[in-house]
XYZ file of C-alpha atoms in Angstrom:
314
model
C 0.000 0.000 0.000
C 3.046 2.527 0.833
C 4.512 1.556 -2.499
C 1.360 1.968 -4.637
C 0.600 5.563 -2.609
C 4.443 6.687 -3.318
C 3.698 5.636 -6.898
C 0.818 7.898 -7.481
C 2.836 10.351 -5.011
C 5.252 10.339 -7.770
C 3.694 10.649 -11.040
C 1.106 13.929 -9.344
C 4.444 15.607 -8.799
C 5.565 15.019 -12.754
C 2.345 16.342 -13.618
C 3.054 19.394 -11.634
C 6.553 19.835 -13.270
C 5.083 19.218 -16.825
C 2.658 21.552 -16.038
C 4.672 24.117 -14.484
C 7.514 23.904 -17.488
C 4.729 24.334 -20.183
C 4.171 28.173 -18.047
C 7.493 29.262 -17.967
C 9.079 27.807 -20.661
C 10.605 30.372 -23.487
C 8.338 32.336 -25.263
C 9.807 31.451 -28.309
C 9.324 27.470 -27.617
C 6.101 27.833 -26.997
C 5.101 30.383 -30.418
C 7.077 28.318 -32.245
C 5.156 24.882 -31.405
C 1.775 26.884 -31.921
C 2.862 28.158 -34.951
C 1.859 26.921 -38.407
C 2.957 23.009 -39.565
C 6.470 23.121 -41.180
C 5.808 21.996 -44.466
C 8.431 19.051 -44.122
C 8.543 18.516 -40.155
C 12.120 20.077 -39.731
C 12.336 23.866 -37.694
C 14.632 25.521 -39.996
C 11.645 25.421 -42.901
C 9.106 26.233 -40.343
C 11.393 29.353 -39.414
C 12.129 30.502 -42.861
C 8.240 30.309 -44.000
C 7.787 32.672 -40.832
C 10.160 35.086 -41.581
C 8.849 35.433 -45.059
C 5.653 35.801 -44.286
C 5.007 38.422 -41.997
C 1.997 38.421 -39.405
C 0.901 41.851 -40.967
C 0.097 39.707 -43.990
C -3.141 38.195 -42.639
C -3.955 41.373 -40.568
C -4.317 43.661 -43.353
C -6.715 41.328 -45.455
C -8.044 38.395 -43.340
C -6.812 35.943 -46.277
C -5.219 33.169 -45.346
C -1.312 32.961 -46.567
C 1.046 30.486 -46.705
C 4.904 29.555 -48.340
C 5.961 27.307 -50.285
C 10.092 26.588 -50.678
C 12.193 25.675 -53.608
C 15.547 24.923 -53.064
C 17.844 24.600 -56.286
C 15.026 24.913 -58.563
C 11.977 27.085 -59.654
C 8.656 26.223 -58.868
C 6.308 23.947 -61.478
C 3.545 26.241 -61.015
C 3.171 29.452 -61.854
C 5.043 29.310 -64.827
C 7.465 32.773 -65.200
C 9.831 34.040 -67.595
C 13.014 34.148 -65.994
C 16.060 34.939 -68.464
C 19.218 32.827 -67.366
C 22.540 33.839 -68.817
C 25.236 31.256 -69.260
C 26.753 29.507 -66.297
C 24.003 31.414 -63.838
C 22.821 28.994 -61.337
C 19.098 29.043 -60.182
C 19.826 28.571 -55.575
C 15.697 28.847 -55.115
C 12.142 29.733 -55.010
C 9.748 30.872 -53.146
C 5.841 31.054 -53.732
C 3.552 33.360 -51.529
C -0.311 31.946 -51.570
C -2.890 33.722 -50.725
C -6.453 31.753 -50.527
C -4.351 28.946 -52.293
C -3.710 30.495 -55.078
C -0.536 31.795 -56.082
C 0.123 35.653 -54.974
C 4.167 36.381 -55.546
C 7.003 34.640 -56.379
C 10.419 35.429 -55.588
C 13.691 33.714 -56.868
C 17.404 34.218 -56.102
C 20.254 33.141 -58.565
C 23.795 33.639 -59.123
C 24.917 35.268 -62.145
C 28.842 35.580 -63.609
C 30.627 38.346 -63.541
C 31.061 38.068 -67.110
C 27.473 38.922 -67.982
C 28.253 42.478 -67.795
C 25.306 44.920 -67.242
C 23.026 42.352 -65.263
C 20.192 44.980 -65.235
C 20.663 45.563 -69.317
C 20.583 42.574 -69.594
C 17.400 41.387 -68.408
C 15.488 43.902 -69.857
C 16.823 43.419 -72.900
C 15.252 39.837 -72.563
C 12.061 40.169 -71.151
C 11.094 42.989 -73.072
C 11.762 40.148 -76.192
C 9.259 38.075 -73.490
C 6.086 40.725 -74.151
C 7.293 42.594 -70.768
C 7.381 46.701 -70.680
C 10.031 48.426 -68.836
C 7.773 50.572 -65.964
C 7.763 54.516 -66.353
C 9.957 56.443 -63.555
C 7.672 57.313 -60.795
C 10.142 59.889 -59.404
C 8.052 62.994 -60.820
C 10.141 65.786 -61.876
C 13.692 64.745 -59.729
C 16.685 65.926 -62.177
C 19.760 65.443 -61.896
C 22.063 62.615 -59.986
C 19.184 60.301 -58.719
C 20.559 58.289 -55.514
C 19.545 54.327 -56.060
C 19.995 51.136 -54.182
C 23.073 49.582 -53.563
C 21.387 46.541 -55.968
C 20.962 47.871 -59.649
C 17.316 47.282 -60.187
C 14.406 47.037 -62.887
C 10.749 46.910 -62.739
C 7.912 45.571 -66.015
C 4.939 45.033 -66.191
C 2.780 43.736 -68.893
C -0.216 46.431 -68.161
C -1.631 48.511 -65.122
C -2.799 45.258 -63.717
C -0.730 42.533 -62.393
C 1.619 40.635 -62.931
C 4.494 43.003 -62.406
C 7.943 41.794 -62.095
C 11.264 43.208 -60.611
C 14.769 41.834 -60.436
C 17.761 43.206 -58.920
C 21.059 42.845 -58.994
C 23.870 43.226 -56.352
C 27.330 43.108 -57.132
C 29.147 41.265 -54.599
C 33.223 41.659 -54.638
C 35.185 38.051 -56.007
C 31.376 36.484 -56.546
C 28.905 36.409 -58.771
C 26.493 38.294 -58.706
C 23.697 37.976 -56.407
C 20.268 38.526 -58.367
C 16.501 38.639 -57.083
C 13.249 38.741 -59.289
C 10.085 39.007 -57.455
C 6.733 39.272 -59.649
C 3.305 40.590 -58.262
C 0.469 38.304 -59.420
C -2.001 39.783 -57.735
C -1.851 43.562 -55.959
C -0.143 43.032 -52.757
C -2.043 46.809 -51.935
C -5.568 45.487 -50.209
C -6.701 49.288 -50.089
C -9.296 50.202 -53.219
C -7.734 52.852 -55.823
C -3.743 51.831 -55.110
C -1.913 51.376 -58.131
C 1.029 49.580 -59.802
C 3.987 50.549 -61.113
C 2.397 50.856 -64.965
C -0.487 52.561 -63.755
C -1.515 56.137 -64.047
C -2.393 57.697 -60.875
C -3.768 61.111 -61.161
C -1.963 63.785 -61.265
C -2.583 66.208 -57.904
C -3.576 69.562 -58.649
C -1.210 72.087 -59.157
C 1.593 70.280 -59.843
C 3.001 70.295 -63.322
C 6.237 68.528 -65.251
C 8.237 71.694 -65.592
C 8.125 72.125 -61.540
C 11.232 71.914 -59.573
C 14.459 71.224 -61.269
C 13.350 70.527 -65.366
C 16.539 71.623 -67.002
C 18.331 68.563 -65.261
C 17.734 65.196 -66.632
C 17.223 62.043 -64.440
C 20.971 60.998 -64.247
C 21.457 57.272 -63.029
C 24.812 55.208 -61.880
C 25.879 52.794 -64.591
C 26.473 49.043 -63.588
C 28.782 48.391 -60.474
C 28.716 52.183 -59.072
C 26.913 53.572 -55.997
C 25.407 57.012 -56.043
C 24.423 59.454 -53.436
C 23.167 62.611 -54.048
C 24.943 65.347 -51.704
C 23.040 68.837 -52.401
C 21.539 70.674 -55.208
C 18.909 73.431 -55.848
C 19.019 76.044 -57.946
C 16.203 79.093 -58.984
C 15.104 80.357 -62.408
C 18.516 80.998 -63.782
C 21.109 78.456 -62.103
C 20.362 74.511 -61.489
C 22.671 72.179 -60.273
C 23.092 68.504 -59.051
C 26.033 67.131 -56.636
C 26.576 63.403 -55.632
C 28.849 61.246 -54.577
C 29.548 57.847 -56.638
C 31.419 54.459 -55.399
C 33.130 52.528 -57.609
C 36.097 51.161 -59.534
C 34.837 53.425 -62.887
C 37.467 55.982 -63.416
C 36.512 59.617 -63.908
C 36.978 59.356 -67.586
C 34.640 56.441 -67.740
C 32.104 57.524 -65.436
C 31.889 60.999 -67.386
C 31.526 59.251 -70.169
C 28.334 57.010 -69.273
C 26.727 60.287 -67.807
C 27.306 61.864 -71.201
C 25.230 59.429 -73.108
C 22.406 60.060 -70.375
C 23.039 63.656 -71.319
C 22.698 63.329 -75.249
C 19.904 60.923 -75.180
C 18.366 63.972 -72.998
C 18.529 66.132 -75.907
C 21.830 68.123 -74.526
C 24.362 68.719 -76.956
C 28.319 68.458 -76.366
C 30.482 71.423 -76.627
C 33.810 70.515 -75.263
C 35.360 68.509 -72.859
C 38.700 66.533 -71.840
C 39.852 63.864 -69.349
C 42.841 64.745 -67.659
C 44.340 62.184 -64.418
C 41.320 62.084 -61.912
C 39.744 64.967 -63.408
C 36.867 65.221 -66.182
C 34.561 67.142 -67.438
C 32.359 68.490 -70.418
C 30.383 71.649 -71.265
C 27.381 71.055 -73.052
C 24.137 73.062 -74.788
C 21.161 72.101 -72.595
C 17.992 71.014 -74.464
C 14.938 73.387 -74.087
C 14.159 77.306 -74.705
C 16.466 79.542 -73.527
C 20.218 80.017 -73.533
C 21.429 77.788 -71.114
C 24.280 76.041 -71.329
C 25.865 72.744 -68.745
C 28.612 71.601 -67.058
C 29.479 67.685 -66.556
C 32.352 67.623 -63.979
C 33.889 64.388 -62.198
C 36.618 64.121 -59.773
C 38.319 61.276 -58.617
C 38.616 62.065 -54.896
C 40.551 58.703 -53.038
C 40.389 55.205 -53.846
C 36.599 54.766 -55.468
C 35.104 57.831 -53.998
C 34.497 60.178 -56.825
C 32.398 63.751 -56.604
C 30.264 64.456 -58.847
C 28.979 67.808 -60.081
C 25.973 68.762 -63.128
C 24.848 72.184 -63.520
C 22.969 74.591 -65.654
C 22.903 78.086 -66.183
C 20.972 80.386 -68.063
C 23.744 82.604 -70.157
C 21.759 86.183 -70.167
């Protein structure tokens, strides 16, 4: 009788522990065995499906989303027109579904160095796939426009989805590391939001020519980073200043801003490269008498300064 009461003595007091653990256990333990089923039983795909989809997801719509993983190969469904240069290498998928049904996709790959121009490249071949390069939604900004440290392009095949991105970051001794993410459906739940090919109206008041419209758009060619450093200008003076990172010398880097420059309409005047110095005078397109000044200066290592201006010539 002493031995059967110590018995149930005994397993009461696991109870209690069990019990007790299950209350002050991590919190992460317990969120993480509450959370959604791993799609293959192991923690590590149970963790990455949580990180990519974030709890806002469901919030904001009340639709029910889930991932799916691909690892060293795209996805059988939905099809997508993914341009692979020579000796690129696919590392994965991911699908986002929404309802069940398939809402974005994202892939990474690794492309050689030897591709060149990784964003030229890709447009070049989806726009052969039906896709349109999206319009520059950054209003009337001219001159050096700062962009991510990732070169990147966005198409679409209409103002509704699918809309498809891909950028691509140059990594030092690697390839380079590329993402392309397409929209299938708007990820915007909120009635009127548009895409990237849409045409949202234009708010009153504000016109083209505002702010600085003798200045074209200027962006960094392949492997440089740009960040613009001042500017401003009134009715008679206009002028840009960044600085750019990268292993483009002065000469080189003058020389893909120029071709920004002509395709702008400006016209070249005169101009010379000289050690880390070089520059260019130009006749800016437009009315007026205005003329421009291209200037880059090779400042220490792969920092160069940058400097566009116009001026109206009375």
């Amino acid at each position: 009788m002493r031995n059967v009461t110590f018995v149930i003595g005994a397993l009461v007091l696991a109870v209690v522990a069990i019990v007790g653990y299950e209350q002050i256990r991590p919190t992460a333990q317990r969120v993480a065995s509450s959370g959604a089923t791993p799609q293959s039983g192991d923690s590590t795909t149970e963790l990455a499906s949580r990180l990519l989809l974030p709890p806002y997801l469901a919030q904001q719509d009340s639709a029910a989303y889930e991932l799916k993983l691909y690892p060293g190969t795209l996805p059988p469904d939905p099809k997508i027109d993914l341009p692979q240069p020579s000796g690129s290498r696919v590392v994965g998928a991911a699908v986002r579904l929404r309802n069940k049904a398939p809402a974005a996709l994202d892939v990474v790959m690794d492309v050689p160095e030897s591709t060149g121009d990784v964003a030229a490249y890709f447009e070049r071949e989806l726009t052969k796939a039906g896709w349109t390069a999206a319009p520059n939604r950054g209003g009337p900004q001219g001159g050096f426009v700062s962009g991510p440290v990732g070169n990147s392009r966005t198409f679409c095949k209409g103002e509704n989805p699918p809309w498809y991105s891909v950028t691509a970051f140059a990594v030092a001794g690697a390839p380079f590391d590329v993402r392309a993410h397409i929209d299938l459906v708007n990820p915007s739940p909120y009635p009127g939001s548009f895409g990237p090919c849409s045409q949202p109206a234009q708010p009153a008041g504000i016109g083209i020519n505002n702010g600085m419209n003798k200045l074209p758009a200027l962006h960094a060619p392949s492997g440089v980073t740009m960040r613009t450093s001042g500017g401003g200008g009134g009715n008679d003076r206009q002028s840009s200043e960044a600085v750019a990172t990268g292993k483009t010398s002065a000469k080189d880097l003058e020389a893909a801003f120029a071709q920004e420059l002509v395709a702008a309409g400006w016209i070249r005047a005169a101009g010379s490269a000289d050690g880390p110095i070089a520059w260019s005078t130009w006749k800016v397109a437009g009315d007026g008498n205005w003329r421009g000044l291209l200037l880059v200066n090779e400042l220490s290592g792969e920092v160069r300064s940058l400097l566009l201006q116009a001026q109206l010539v009375q």
